XYZ file of C-alpha atoms in Angstrom:
283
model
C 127.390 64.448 -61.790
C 124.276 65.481 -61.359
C 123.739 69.406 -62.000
C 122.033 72.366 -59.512
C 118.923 73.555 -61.036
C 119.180 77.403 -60.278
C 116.563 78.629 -57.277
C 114.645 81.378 -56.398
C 114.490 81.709 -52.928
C 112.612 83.618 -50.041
C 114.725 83.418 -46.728
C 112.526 83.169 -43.460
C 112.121 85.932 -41.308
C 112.386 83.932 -38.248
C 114.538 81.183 -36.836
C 114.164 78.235 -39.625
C 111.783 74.853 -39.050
C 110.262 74.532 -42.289
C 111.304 74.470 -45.967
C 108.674 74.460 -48.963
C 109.680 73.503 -52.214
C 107.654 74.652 -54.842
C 107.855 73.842 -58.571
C 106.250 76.380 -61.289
C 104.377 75.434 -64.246
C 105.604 74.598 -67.833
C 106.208 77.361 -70.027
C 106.338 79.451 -66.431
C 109.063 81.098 -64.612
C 109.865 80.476 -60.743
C 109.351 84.216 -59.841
C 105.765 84.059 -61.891
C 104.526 81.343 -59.271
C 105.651 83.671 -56.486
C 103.344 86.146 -57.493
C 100.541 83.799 -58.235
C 100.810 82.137 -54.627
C 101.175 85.961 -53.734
C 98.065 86.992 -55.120
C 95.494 84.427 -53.694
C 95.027 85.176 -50.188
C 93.475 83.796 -47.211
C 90.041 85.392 -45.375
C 92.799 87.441 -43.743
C 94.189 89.090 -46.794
C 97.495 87.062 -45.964
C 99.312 84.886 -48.633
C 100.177 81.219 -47.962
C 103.829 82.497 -47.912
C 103.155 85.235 -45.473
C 101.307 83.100 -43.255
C 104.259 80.856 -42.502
C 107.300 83.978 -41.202
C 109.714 80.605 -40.156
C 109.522 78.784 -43.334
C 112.039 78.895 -46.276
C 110.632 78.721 -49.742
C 112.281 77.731 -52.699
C 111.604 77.469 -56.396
C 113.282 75.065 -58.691
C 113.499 76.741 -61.639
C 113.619 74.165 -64.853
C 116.000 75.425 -67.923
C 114.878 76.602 -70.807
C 116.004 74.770 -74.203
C 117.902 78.067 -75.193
C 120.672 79.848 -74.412
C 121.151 82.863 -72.099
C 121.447 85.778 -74.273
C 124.413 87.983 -73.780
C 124.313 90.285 -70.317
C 122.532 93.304 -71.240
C 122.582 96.874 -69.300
C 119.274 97.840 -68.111
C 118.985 101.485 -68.920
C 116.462 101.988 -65.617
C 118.564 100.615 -62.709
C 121.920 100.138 -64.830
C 122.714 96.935 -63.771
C 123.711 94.184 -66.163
C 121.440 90.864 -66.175
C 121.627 87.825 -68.649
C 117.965 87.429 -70.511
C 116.328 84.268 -70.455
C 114.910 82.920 -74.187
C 112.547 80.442 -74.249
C 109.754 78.806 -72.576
C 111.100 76.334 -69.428
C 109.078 73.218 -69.094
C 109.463 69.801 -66.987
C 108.901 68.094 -70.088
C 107.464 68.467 -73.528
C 103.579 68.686 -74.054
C 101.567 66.826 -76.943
C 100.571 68.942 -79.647
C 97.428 67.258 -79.988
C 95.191 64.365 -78.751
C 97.458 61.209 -78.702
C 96.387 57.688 -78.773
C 97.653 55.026 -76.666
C 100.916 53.687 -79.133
C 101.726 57.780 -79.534
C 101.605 58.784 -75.387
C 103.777 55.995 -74.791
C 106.314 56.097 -77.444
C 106.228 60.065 -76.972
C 106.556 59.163 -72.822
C 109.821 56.835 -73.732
C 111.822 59.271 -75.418
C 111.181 62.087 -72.616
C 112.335 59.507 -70.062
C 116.653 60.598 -69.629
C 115.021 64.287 -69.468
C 112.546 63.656 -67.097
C 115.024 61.165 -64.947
C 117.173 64.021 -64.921
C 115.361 66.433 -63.867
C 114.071 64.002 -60.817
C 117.718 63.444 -59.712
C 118.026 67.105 -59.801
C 114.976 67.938 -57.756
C 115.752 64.904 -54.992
C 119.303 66.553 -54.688
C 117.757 69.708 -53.986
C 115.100 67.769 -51.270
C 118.641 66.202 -49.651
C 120.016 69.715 -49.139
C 117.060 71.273 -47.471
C 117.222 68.395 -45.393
C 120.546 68.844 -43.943
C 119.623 72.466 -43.438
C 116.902 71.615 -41.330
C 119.168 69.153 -39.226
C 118.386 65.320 -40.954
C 114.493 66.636 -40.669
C 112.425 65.033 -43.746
C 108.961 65.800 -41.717
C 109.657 69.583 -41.958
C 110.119 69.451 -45.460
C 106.848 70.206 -48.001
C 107.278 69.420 -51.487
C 104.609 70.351 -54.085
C 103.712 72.407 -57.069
C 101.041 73.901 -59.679
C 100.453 72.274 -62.778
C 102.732 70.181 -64.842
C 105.417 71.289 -61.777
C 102.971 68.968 -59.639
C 103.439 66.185 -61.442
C 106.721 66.650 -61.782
C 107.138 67.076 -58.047
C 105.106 63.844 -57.373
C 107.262 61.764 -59.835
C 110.389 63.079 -57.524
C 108.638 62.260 -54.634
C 107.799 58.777 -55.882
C 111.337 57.919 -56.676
C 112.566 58.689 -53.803
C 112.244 55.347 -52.533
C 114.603 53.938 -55.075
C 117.170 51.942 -53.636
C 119.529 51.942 -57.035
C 120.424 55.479 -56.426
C 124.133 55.808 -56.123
C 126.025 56.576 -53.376
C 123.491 56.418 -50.524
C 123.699 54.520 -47.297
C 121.406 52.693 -45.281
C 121.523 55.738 -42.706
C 120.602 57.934 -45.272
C 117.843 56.728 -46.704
C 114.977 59.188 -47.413
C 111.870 59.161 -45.124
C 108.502 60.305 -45.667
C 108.001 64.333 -45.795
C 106.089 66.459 -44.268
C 102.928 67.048 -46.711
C 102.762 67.160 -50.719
C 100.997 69.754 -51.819
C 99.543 69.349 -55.751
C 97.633 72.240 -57.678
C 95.993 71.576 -60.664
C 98.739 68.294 -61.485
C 99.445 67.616 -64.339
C 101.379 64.346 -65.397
C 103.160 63.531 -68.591
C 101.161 60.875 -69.278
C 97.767 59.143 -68.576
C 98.238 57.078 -65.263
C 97.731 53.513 -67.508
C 100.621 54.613 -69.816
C 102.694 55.729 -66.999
C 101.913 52.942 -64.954
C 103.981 51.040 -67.263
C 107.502 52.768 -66.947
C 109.797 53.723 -63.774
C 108.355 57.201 -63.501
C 105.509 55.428 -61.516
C 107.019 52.182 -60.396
C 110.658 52.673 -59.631
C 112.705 49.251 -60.515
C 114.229 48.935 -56.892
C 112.110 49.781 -53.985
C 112.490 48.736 -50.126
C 111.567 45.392 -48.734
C 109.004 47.275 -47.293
C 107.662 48.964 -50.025
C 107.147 52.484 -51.037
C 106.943 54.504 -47.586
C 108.435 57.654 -48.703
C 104.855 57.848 -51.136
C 102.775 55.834 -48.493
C 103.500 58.216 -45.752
C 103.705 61.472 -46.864
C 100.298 63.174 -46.665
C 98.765 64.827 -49.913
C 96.605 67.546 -50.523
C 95.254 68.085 -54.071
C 93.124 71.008 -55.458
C 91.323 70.727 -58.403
C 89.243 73.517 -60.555
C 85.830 72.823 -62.135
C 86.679 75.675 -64.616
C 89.453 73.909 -65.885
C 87.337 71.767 -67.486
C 85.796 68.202 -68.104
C 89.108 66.445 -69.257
C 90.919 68.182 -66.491
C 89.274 67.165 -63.852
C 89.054 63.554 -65.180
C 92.818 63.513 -64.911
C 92.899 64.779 -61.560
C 90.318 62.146 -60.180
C 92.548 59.547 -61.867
C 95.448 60.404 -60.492
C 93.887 60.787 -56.687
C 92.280 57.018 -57.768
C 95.673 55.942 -58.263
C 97.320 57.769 -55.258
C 94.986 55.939 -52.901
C 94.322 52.827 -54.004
C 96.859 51.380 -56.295
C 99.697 53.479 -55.016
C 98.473 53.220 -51.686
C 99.319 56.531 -49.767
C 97.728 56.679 -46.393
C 96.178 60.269 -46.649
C 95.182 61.504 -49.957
C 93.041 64.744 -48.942
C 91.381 65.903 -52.077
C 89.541 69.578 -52.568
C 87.541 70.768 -55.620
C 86.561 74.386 -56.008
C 84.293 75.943 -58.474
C 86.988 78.353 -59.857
C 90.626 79.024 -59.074
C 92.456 77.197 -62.227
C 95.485 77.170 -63.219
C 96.707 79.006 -59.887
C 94.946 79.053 -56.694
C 91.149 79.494 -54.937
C 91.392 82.030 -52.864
C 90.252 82.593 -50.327
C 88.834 78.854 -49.546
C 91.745 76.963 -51.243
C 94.204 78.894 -49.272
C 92.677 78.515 -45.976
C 91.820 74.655 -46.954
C 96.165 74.528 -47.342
C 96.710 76.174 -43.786
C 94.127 73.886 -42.324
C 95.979 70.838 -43.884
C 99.119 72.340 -43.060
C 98.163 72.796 -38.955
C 96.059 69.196 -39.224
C 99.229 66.641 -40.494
C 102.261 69.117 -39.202
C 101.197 70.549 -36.748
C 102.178 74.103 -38.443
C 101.045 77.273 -36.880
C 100.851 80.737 -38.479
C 103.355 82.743 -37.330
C 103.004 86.546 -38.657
């Protein structure tokens, strides 16, 4: 059975047509990457969740490898409230510099976790879905940081056909837009390459049009550094050429990392936003 990953959620304020889903960064918490996305703003002084009053946002959170502590009173409001231990993370990092034989025997031992956590993400994808009447277009699906990758991996295998329980009428269909800040993958895209993360065993006929046809819009941060930004041009190399998605739409900013330019990153996601969806602002 595959388990609900627990969501924080912000309810729209008009009737709803949209849904982002939005994964936070390892060693992050879901309500940290509200704030972030709060705090860069457009040339407007607007947030990319203010912008959009009919759209329902919602942040996977990932577990933590600890337990909840015991519920605890808070002396201020006096309401009781379990405490979270530990750092959540889609996966764990490498200490240090890895060669090729260490990534990929590191990569196959994170692989039930990580195939997990997909089927856990795509059943939270299926439910926004239905709440948006069978619509796959109005759904965005994206994240910062290692919650981008993990995002894309979901998004990836959604096209595999071995997934139990599904129908021909129900098969997924491409979404709306992808949205990937700062992504980070588990792996380098060679080592990757090489395991069902990237290349699912059972695909359509047709291919992969779930990852063909969803538009993408990465944003990358020269301040994050040389290595960084050699992953991120790797991974939009692979998006468009060996992966083949049809619109890969690729932004780099001077400064911004690990959250969000503002205000040119934030008005470069509205503008991709109203360009592939057709989605207006709406305060």
């Amino acid at each position: 059975m595959i388990a609900d990953l627990p969501l924080h959620t912000i309810p729209p304020a008009r009737a709803h047509t949209h849904t982002v889903i939005f994964l936070h960064r390892n060693r992050h918490f879901a309500r940290e990457t509200v704030n972030q996305l709060h705090e860069a703003t457009d040339l407007s002084w607007r947030s990319i969740i203010q912008n959009y009053a009919s759209t329902r946002w919602v942040f996977p959170q990932t577990p933590t490898d600890e337990p909840l502590m015991p519920s605890l009173l808070s002396i201020s409001t006096g309401v009781q409230h379990a405490v979270q231990r530990g750092e959540p993370s889609w996966w764990q990092e490498a200490v240090n510099d890895e060669d090729e034989k260490d990534e990929a025997e590191r990569l196959w031992d994170m692989m039930h976790g990580l195939g997990r956590r997909m089927r856990e993400l795509q059943k939270v994808i299926r439910k926004e879905v239905v709440m948006l009447g069978g619509r796959w277009d109005r759904v965005i699906l994206g994240g910062i940081g290692h919650g981008a990758g993990m995002a894309l991996m979901t998004l990836i295998n959604l096209d595999d056909t071995s997934s139990p329980g599904i129908s021909d009428d129900d098969r997924p269909q491409p979404l709306g837009s992808f949205i990937g800040i700062s992504a980070e993958l588990p792996a380098s895209i060679p080592t990757l390459i090489s395991t069902p993360l990237l290349t699912p065993n059972e695909v359509s006929p047709e291919g992969p049009q779930v990852l063909k046809k969803t538009p993408m819009l990465l944003q990358h941060f020269h301040n994050g550094g040389t290595s960084y930004m050699q992953r991120g041009r790797a991974l939009r190399e692979y998006l468009r050429h060996s992966a083949g998605v049809e619109v890969v739409c690729w932004k780099e900013y001077m400064n911004g990392w690990p959250y969000l330019n503002s205000p040119t990153g934030v008005e470069d996601m509205k503008a991709f936003l109203k360009e592939k969806m057709d989605m207006r602002t709406n305060w």
